[in-house]
Coordinates of N, CA and C in Angstrom, one line a residue:
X1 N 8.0 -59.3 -11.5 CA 6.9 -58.5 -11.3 C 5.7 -59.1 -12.0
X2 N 6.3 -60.0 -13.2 CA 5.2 -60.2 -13.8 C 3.9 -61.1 -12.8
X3 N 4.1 -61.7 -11.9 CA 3.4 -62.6 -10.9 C 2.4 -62.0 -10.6
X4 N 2.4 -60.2 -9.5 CA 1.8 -59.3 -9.1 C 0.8 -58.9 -9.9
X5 N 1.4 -58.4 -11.4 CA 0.8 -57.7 -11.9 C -0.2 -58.7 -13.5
X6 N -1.4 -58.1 -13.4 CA -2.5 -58.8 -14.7 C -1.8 -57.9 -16.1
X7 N -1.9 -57.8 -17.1 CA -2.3 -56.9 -18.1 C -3.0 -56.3 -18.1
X8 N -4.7 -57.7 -17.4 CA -5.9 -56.9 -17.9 C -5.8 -55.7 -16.4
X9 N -5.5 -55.6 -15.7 CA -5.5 -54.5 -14.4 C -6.0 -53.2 -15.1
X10 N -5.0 -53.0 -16.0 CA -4.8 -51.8 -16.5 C -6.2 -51.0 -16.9
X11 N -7.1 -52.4 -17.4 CA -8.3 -51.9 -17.8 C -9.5 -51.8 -16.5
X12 N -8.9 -51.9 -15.2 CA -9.9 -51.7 -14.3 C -10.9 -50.3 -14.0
X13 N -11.6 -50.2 -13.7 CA -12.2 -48.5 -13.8 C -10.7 -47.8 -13.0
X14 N -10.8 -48.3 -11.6 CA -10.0 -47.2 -10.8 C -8.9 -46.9 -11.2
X15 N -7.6 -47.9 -11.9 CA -6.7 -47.9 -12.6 C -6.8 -46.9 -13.6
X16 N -7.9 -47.0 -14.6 CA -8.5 -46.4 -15.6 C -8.4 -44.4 -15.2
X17 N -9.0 -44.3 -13.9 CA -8.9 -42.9 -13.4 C -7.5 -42.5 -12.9
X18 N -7.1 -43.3 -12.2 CA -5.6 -43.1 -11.6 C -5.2 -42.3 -12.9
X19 N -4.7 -43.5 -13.9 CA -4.2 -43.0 -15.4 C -4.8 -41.7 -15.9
X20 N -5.8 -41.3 -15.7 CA -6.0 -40.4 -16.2 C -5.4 -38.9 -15.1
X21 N -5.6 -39.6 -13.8 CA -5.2 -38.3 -12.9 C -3.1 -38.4 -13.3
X22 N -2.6 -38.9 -13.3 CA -1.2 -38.6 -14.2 C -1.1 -38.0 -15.6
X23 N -2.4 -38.6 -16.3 CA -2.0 -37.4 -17.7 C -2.0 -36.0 -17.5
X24 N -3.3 -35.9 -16.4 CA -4.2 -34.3 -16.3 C -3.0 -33.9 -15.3
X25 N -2.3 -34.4 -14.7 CA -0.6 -33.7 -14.0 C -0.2 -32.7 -14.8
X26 N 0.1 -32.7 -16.2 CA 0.9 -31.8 -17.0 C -0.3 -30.5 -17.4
X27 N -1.2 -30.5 -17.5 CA -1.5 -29.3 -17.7 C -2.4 -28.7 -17.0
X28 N -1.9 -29.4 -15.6 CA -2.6 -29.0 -14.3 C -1.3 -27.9 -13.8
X29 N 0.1 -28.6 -13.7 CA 1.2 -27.8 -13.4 C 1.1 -26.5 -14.3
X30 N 1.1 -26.7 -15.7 CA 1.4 -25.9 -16.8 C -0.1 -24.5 -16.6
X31 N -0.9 -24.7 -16.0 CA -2.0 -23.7 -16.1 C -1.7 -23.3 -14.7
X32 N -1.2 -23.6 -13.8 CA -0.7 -22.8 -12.6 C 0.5 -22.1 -12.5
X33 N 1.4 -22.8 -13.5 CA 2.7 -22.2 -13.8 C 2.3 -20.8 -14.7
X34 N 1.3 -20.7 -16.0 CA 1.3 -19.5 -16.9 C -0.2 -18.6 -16.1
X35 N -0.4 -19.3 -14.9 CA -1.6 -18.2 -14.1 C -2.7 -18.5 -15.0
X36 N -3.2 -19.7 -15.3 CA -4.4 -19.7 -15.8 C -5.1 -20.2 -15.1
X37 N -5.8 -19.3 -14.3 CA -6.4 -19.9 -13.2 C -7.7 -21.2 -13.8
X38 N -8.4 -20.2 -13.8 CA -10.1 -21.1 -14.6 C -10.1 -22.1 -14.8
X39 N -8.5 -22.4 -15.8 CA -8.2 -23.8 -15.9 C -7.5 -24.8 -15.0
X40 N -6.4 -24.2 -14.2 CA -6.0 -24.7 -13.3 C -7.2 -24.9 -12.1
X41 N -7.8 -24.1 -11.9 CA -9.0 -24.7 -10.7 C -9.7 -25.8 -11.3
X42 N -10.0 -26.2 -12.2 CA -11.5 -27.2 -12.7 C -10.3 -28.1 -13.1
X43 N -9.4 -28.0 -14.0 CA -8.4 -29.0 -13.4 C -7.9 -29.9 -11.8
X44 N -8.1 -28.9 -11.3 CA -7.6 -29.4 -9.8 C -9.0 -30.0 -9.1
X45 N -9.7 -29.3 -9.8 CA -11.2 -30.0 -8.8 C -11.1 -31.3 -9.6
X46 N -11.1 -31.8 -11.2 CA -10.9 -33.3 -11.8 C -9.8 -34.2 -10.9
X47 N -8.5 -33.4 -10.6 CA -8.2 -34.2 -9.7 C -8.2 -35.1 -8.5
X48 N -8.5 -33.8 -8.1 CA -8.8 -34.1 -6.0 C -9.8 -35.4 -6.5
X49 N -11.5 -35.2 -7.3 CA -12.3 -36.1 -7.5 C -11.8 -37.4 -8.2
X50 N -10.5 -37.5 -9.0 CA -10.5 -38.8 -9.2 C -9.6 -39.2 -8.0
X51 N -8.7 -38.6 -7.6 CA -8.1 -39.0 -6.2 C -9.2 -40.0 -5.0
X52 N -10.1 -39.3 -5.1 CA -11.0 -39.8 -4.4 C -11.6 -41.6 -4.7
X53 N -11.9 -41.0 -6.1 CA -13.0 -42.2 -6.9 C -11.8 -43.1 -7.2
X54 N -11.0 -43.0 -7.1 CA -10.1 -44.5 -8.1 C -10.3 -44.9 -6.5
X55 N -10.1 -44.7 -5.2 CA -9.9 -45.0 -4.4 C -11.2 -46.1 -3.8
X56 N -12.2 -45.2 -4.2 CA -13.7 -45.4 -3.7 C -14.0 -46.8 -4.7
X57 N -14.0 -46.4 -6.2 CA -15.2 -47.3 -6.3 C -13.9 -49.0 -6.8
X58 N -12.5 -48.9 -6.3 CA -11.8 -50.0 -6.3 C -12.3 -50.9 -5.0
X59 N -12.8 -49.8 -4.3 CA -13.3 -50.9 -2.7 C -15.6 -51.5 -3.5
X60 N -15.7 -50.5 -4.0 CA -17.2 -50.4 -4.4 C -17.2 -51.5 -5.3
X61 N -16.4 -51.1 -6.2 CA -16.8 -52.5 -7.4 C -15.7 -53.7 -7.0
X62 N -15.2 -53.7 -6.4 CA -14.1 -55.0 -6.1 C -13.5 -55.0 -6.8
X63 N -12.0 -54.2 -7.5 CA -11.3 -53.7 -8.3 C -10.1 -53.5 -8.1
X64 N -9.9 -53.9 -6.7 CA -8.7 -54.4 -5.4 C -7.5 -54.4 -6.4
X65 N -6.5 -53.9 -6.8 CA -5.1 -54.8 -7.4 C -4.1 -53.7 -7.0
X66 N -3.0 -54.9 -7.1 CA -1.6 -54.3 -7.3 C -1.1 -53.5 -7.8
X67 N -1.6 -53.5 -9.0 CA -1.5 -52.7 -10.0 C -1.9 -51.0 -9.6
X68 N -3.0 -51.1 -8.9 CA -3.7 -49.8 -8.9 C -2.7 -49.6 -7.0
X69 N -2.7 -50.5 -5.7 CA -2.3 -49.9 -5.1 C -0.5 -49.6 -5.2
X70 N 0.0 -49.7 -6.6 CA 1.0 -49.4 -7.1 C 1.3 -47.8 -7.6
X71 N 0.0 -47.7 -8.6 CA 0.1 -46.7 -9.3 C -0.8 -45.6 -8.8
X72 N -1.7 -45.8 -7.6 CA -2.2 -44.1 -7.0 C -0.7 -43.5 -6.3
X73 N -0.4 -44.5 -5.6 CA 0.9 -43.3 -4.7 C 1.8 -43.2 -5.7
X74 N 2.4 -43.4 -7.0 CA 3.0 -43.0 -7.6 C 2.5 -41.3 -8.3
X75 N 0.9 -41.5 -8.9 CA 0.4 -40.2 -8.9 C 0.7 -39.6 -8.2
X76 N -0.1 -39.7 -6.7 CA 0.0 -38.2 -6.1 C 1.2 -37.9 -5.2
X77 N 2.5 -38.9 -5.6 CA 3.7 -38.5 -5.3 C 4.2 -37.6 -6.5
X78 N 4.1 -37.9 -7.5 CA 4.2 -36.9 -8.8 C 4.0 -36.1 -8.8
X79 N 2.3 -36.0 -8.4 CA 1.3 -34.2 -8.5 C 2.0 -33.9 -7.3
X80 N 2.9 -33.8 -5.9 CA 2.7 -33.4 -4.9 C 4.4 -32.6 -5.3
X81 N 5.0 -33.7 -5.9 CA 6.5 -33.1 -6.1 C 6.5 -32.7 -6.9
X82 N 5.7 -32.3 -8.2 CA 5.9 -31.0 -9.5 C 5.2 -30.2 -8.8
X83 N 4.3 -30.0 -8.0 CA 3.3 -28.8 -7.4 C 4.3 -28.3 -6.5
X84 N 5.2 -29.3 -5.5 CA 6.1 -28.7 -4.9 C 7.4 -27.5 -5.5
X85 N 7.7 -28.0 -6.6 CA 8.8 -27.8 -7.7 C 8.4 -26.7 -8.2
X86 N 7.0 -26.4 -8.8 CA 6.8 -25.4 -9.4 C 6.2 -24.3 -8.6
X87 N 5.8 -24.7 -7.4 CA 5.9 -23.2 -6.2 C 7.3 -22.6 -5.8
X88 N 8.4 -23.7 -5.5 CA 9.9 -23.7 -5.6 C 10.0 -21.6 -6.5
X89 N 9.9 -22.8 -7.7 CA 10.3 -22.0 -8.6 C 9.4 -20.2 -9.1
X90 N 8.6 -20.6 -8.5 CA 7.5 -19.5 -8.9 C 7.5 -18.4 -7.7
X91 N 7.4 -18.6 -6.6 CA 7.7 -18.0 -5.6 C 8.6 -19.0 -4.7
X92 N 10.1 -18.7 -4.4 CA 11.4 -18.9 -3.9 C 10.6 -19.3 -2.6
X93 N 10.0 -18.5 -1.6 CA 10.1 -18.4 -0.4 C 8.5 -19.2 0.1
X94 N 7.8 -20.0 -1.1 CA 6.8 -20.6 -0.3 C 7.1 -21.7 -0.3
X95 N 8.3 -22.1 -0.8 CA 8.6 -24.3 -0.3 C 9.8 -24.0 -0.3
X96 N 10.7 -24.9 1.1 CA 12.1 -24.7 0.8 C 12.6 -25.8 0.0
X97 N 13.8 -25.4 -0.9 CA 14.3 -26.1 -1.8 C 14.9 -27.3 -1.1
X98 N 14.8 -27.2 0.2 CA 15.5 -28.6 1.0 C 14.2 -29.7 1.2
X99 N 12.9 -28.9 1.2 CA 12.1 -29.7 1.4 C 11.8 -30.5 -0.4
X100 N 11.8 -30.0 -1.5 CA 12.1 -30.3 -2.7 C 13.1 -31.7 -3.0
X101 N 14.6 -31.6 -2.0 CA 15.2 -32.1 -2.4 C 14.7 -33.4 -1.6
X102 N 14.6 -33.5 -0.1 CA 14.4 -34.5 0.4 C 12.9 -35.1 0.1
X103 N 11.8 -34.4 -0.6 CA 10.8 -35.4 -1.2 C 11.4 -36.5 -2.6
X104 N 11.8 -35.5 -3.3 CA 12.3 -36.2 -4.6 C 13.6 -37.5 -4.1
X105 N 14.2 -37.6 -3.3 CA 15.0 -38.2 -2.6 C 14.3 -39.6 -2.2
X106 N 12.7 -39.2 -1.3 CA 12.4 -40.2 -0.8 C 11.5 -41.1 -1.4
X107 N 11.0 -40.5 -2.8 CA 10.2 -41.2 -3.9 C 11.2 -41.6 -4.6
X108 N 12.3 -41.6 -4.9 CA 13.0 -42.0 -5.8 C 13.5 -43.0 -5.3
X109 N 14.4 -43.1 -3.7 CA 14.6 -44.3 -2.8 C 13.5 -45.6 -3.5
X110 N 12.1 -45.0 -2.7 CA 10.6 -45.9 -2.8 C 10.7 -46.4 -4.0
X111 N 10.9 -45.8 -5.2 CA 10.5 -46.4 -6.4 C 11.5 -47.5 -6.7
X112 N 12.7 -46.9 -6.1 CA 14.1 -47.7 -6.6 C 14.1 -49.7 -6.1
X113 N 13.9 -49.1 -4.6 CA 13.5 -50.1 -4.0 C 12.2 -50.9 -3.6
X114 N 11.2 -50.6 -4.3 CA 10.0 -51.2 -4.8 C 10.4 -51.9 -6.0
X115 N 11.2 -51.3 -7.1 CA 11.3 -52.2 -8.4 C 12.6 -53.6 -8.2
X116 N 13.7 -53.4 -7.0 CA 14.6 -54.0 -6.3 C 13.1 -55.3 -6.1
X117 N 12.5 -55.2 -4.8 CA 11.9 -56.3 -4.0 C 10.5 -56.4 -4.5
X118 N 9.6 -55.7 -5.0 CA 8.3 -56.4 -5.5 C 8.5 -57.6 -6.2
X119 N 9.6 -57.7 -7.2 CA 9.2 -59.4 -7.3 C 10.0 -60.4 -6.5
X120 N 10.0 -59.9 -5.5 CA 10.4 -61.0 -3.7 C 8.9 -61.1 -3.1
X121 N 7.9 -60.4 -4.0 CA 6.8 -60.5 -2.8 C 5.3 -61.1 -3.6
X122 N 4.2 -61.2 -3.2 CA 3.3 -62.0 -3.8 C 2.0 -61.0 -4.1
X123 N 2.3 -59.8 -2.8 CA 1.5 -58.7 -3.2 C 2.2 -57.1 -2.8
X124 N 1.4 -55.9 -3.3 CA 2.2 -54.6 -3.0 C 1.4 -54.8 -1.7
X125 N 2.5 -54.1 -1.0 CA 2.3 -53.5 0.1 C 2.2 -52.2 0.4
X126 N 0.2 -51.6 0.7 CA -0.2 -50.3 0.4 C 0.7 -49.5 1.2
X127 N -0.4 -48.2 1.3 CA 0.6 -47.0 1.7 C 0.4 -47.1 3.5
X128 N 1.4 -46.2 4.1 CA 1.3 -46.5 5.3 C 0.4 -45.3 6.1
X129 N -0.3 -45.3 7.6 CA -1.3 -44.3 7.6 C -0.3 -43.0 7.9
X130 N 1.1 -43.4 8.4 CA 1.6 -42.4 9.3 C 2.0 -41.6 7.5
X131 N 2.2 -42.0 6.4 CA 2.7 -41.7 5.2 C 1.3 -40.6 4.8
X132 N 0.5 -41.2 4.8 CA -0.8 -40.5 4.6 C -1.1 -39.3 5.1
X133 N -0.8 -39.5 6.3 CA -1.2 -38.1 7.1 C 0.0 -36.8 6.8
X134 N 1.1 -37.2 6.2 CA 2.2 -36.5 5.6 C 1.8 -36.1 4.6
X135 N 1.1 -36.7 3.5 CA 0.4 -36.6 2.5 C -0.4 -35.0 2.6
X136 N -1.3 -35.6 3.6 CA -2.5 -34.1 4.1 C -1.8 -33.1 4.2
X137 N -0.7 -33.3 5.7 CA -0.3 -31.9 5.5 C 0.4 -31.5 4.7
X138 N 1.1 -32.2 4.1 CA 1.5 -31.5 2.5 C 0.7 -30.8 1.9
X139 N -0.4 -31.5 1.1 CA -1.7 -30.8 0.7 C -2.3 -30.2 1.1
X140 N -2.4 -29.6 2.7 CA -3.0 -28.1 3.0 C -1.8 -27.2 2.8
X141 N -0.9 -27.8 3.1 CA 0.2 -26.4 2.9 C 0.5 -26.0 1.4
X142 N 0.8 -26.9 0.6 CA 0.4 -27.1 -1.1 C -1.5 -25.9 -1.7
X143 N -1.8 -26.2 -0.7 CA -3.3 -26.0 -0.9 C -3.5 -24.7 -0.9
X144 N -2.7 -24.2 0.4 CA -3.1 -23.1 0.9 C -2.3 -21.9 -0.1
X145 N -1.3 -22.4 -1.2 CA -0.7 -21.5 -2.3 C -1.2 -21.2 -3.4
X146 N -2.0 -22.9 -3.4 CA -2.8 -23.4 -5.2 C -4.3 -22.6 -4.8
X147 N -4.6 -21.9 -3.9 CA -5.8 -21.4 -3.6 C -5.4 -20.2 -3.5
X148 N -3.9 -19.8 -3.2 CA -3.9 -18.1 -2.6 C -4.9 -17.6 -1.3
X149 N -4.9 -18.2 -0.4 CA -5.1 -18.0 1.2 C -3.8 -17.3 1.4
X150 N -4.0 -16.1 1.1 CA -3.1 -15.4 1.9 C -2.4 -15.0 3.0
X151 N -3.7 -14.9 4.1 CA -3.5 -15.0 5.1 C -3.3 -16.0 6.2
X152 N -2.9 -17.2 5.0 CA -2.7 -18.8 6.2 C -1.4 -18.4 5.3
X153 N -0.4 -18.1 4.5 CA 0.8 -18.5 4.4 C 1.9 -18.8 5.4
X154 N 1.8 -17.9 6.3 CA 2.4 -18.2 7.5 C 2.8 -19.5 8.2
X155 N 1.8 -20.2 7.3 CA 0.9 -21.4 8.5 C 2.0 -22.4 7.3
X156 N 2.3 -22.2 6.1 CA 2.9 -23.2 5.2 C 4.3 -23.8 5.9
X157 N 5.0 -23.2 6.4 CA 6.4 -23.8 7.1 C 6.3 -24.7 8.2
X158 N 4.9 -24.4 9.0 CA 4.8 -25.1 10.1 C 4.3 -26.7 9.4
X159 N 3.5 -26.5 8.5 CA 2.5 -27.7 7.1 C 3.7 -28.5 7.1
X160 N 4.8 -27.8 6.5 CA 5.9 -28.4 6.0 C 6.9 -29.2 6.7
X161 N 7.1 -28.7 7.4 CA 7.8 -29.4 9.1 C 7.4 -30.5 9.3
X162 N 5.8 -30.3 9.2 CA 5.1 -31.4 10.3 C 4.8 -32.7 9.0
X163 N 4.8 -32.0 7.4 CA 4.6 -33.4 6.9 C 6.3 -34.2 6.2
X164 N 7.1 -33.2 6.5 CA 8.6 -33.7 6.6 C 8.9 -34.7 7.4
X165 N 8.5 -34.5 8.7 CA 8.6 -35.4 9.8 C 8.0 -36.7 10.0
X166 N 6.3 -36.9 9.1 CA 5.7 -38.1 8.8 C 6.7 -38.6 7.5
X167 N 6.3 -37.7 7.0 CA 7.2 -38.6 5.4 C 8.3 -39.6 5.8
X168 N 9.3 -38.6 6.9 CA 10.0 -39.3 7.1 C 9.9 -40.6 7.8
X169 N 9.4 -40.5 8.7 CA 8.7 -41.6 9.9 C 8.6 -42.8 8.7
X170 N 7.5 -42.8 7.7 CA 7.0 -43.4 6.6 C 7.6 -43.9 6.1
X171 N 9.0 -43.0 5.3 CA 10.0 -43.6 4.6 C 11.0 -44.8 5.9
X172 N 11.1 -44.5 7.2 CA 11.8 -45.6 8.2 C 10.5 -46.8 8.0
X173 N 9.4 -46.8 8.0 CA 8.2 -48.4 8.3 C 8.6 -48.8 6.7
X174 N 8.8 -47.9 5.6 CA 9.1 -49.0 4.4 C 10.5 -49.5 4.3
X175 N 11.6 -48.6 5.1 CA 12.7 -49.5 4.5 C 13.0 -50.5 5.9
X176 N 11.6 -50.5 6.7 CA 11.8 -51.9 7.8 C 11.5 -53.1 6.9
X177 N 10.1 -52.9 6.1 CA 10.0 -53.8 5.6 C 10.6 -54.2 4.0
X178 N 11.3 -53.1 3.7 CA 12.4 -53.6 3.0 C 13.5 -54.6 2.8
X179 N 14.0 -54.2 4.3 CA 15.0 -55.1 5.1 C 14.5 -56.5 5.1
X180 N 12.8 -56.6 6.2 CA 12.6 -57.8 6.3 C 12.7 -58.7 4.8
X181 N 12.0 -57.9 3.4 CA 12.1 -58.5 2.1 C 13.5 -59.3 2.0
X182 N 14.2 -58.1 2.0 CA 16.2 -58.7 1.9 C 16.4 -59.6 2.4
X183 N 15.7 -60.2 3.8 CA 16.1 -61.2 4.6 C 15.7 -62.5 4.4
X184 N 14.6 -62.6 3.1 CA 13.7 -63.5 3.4 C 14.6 -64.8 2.1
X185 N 14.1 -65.8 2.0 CA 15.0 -66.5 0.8 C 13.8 -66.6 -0.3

């Protein structure tokens, strides 16, 4: 890996925010976990916005790396699976625990087999769009709990279904190009 990845990366702006959107994870969960709202909202608004900006100003300032399209989807695979985890647990009946098992399942696969074949390769290979759009509807259905829309709960199983089904789709285009890595000399 060392080929992929700089040192100096770390210190890129977007890099720089990513990192910060994984520290602000823990007491982003922890103030929606003890109902603090005030703080959990302005929390979650620093996030969504660095989500955005690591993204933005890596294309704005030319800040392009491995490093960074390594470490956003590990963020908001983190925030999406403790936010999943801790609705799990907080109210039983707004995420199923199957849907819990098989996220944590398919990031853990990704991570396993990303640390397996990145150093077979010369660059990361970003996220995929059909992964992304799994992403979304996660995060409206995620959304629609962390906001208390009441009257869209209903709407969270169908959210769930539909970004089960990309995720999954997502996780079959990475372990193609898995395969092709394994094949290559």
């Amino acid at each position: 890996m060392g080929k992929l990845f700089k040192s100096s990366d770390i210190f890129l702006i977007p890099n720089l925010i990513t990192i910060l959107r994984l520290v602000l994870l823990v007491p982003l969960i922890v103030s929606y976990y003890f109902d603090c709202m005030l703080y959990f909202y302005v929390l979650l608004g620093v996030v969504i916005l660095t989500d955005f900006l690591d993204g933005f100003l890596a294309r704005r300032l030319n800040q392009i790396s491995d490093l960074g399209k390594l470490l956003d989807p590990i963020a908001d695979g983190l925030a999406l699976f403790a936010f999943s985890v801790i609705l799990y647990v907080k109210y039983p009946d707004s995420i199923p625990l199957w849907f819990c098992v098989f996220y944590f399942c398919r990031q853990l696969l990704l991570l396993v087999l990303s640390m397996v074949f990145l150093p077979r390769t010369d660059s990361v290979y970003g996220s995929n769009i059909v992964g992304k759009w799994g992403v979304v509807f996660l995060t409206l259905g995620l959304g629609i709990y962390a906001i208390n829309i009441q009257s869209l709960f209903s709407l969270v199983p169908f959210l769930i279904y539909i970004a089960t089904a990309l995720l999954f789709l997502s996780l079959l285009d990475y372990l193609r190009i898995f395969y092709i890595l394994s094949t290559k000399k």
